Short mmCIF file of C-alpha atoms in Angstrom, two decimals:
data_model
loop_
_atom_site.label_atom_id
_atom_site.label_comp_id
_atom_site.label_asym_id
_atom_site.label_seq_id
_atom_site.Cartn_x
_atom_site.Cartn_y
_atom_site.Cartn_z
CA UNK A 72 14.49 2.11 -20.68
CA UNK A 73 13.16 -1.44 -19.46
CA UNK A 74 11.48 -4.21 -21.77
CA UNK A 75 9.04 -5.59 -18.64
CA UNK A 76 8.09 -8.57 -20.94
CA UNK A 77 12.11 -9.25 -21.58
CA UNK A 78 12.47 -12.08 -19.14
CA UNK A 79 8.87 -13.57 -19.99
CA UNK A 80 10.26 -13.49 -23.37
CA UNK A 81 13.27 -15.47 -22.18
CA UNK A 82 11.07 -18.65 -21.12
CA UNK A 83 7.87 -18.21 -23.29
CA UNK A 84 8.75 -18.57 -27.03
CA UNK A 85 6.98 -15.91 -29.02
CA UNK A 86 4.68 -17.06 -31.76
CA UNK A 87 2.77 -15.72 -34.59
CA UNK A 88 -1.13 -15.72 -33.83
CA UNK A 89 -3.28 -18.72 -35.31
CA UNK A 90 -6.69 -17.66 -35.66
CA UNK A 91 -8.83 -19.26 -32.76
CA UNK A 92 -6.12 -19.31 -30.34
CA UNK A 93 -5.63 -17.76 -26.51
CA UNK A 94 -3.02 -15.33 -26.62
CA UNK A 95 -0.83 -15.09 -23.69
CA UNK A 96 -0.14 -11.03 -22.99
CA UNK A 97 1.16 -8.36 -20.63
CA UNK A 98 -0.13 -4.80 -19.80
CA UNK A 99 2.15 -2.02 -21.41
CA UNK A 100 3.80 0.24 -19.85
CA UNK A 101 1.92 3.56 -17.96
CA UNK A 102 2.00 6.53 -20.38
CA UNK A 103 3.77 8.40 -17.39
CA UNK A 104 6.58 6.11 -16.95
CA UNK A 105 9.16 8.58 -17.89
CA UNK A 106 7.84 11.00 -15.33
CA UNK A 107 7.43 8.51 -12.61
CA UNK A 108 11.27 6.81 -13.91
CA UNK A 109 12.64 11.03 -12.90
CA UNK A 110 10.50 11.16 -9.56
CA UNK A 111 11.93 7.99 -8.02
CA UNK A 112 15.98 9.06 -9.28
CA UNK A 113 15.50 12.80 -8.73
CA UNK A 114 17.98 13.85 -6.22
CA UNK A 115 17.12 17.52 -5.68
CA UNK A 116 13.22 19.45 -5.47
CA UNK A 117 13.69 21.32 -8.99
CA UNK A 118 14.48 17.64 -10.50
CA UNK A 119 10.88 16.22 -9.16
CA UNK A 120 9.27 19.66 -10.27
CA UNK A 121 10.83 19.75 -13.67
CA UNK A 122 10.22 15.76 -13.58
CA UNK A 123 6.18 16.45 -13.61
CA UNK A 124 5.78 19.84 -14.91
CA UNK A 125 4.16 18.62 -17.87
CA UNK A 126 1.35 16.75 -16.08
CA UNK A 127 -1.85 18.38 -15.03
CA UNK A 128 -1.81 19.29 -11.15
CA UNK A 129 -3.52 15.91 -9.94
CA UNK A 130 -1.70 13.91 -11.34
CA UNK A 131 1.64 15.60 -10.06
CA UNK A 132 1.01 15.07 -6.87
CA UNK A 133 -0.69 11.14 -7.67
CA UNK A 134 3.00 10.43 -9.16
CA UNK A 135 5.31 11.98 -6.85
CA UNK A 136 3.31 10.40 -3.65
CA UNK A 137 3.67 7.24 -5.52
CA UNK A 138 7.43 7.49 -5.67
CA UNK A 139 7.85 8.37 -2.37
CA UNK A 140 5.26 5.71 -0.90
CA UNK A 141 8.60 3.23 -3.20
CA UNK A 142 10.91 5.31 -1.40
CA UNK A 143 10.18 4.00 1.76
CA UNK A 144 10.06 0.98 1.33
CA UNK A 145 12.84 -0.40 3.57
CA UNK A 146 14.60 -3.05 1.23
CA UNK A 147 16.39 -2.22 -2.34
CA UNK A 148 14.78 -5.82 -3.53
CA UNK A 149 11.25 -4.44 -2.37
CA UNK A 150 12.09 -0.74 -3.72
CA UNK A 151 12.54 -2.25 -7.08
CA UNK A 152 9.48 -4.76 -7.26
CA UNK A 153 6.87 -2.02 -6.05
CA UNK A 154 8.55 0.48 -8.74
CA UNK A 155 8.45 -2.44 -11.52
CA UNK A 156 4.79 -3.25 -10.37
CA UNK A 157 3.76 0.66 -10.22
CA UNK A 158 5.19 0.78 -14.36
CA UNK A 159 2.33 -1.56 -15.20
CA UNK A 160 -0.67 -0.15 -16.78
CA UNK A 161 -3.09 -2.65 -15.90
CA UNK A 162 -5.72 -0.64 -16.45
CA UNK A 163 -5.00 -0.10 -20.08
CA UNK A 164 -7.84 -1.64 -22.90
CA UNK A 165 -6.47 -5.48 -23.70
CA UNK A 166 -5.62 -4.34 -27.04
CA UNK A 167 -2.97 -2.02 -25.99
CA UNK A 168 -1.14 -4.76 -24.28
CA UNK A 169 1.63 -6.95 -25.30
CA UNK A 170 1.40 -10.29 -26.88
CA UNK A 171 3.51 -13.33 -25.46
CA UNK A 172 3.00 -16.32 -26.98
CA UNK A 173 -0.22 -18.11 -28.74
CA UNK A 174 -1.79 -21.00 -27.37
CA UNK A 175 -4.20 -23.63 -28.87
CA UNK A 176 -6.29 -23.88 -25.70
CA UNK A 177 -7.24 -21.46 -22.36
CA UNK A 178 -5.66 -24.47 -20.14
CA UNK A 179 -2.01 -24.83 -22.10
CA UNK A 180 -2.28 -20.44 -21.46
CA UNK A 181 -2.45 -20.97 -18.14
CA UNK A 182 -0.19 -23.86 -17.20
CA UNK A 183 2.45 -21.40 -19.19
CA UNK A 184 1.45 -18.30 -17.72
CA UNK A 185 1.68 -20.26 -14.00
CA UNK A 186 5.03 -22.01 -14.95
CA UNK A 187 6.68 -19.06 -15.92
CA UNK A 188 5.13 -16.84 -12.58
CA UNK A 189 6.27 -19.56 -10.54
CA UNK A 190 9.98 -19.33 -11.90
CA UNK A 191 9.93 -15.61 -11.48
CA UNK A 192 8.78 -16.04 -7.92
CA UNK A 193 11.39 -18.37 -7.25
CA UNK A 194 14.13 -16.24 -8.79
CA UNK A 195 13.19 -13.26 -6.84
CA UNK A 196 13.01 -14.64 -3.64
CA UNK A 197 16.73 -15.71 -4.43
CA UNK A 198 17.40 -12.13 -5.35
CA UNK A 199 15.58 -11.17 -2.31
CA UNK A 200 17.41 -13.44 0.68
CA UNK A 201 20.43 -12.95 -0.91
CA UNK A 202 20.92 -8.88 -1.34
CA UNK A 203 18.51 -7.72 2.10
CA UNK A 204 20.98 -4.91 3.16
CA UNK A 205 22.26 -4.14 -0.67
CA UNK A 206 22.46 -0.60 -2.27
CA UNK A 207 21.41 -1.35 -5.57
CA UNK A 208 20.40 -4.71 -7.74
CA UNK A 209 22.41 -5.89 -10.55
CA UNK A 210 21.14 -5.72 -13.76
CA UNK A 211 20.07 -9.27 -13.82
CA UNK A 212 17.84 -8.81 -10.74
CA UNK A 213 16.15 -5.78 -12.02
CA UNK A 214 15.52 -8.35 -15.41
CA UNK A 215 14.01 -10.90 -12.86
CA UNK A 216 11.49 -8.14 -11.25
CA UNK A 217 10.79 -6.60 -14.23
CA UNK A 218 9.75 -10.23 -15.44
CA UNK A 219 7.77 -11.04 -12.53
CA UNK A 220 6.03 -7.60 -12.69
CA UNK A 221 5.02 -8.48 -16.17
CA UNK A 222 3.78 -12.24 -15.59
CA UNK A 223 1.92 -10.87 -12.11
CA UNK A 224 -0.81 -9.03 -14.69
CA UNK A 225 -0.28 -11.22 -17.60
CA UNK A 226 -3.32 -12.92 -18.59
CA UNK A 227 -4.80 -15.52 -21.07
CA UNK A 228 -7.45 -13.72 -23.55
CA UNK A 229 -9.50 -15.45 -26.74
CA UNK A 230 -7.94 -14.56 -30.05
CA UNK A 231 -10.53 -13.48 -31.68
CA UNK A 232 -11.40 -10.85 -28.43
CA UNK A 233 -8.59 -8.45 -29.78
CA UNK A 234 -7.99 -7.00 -33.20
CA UNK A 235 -6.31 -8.29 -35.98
CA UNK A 236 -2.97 -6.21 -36.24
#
């Protein structure tokens, strides 16, 4: 449905791994995305019931709060960033997530990493000012969110901490 590392991808050029690198990488997805994805559009009560009604009681009721807590949120902008942000699996083993880019040093990782979060926060603040009372985001602003989401988590890791694949 959404590539979340799409617009890192845009401004981080991905490279092949060199052995005694830092890697540059972004949590995946959560497993119940597509659940959580039919909460927040469901438009009826049988939609959010057959939405979850393959998940195990607790966590029914953890993913449809968690929609509506984005529900509330006031803003369309905000809506979409605390959605984006809730799709992250942060909590998922490093070697599960995805790989960005390789670096030669922890420092040129970071500058990166910081360069491209600061572009995403200056994008989105531009989405944000300039939509406040808006319905819905174009596609391009969902992009931007989706990339911020992703560079919010990213982190720089060792090589040689993960797997060879």
């Amino acid at each position: 449905m959404f590539a979340t590392a799409a617009a890192v991808v845009v401004l981080v050029v991905e490279a092949p791994a060199q052995p005694g690198g830092w890697l540059l990488l972004t949590p995946p997805t959560i497993p119940e995305k597509r659940a959580l994805m039919k909460v927040y559009t469901a438009s009826s009560d049988a939609e959010v019931r057959a939405a979850v009604a393959s998940l195990p009681g607790d966590e029914q009721v953890r993913l449809v709060m968690k929609a509506y807590e984005i529900l509330t949120i006031p803003t369309v902008a905000a809506r979409t960033e605390a959605l984006l942000d809730a799709l992250q699996d942060a909590s998922a083993p490093v070697s599960r997530w995805r790989r960005i880019e390789t670096f030669e040093s922890a420092a040129s990782c970071e500058r990166q990493r910081q360069r491209a979060l600061q572009s995403f926060e200056r994008a989105a603040a531009r989405v944000r000012s300039s939509s406040p009372e808006s319905d819905e985001l174009a596609v391009e602003d969902w992009t931007i969110f989706e990339g911020l989401a992703a560079c919010r988590l990213s982190r720089c890791v060792p090589e040689s901490t993960l797997p060879l694949r």
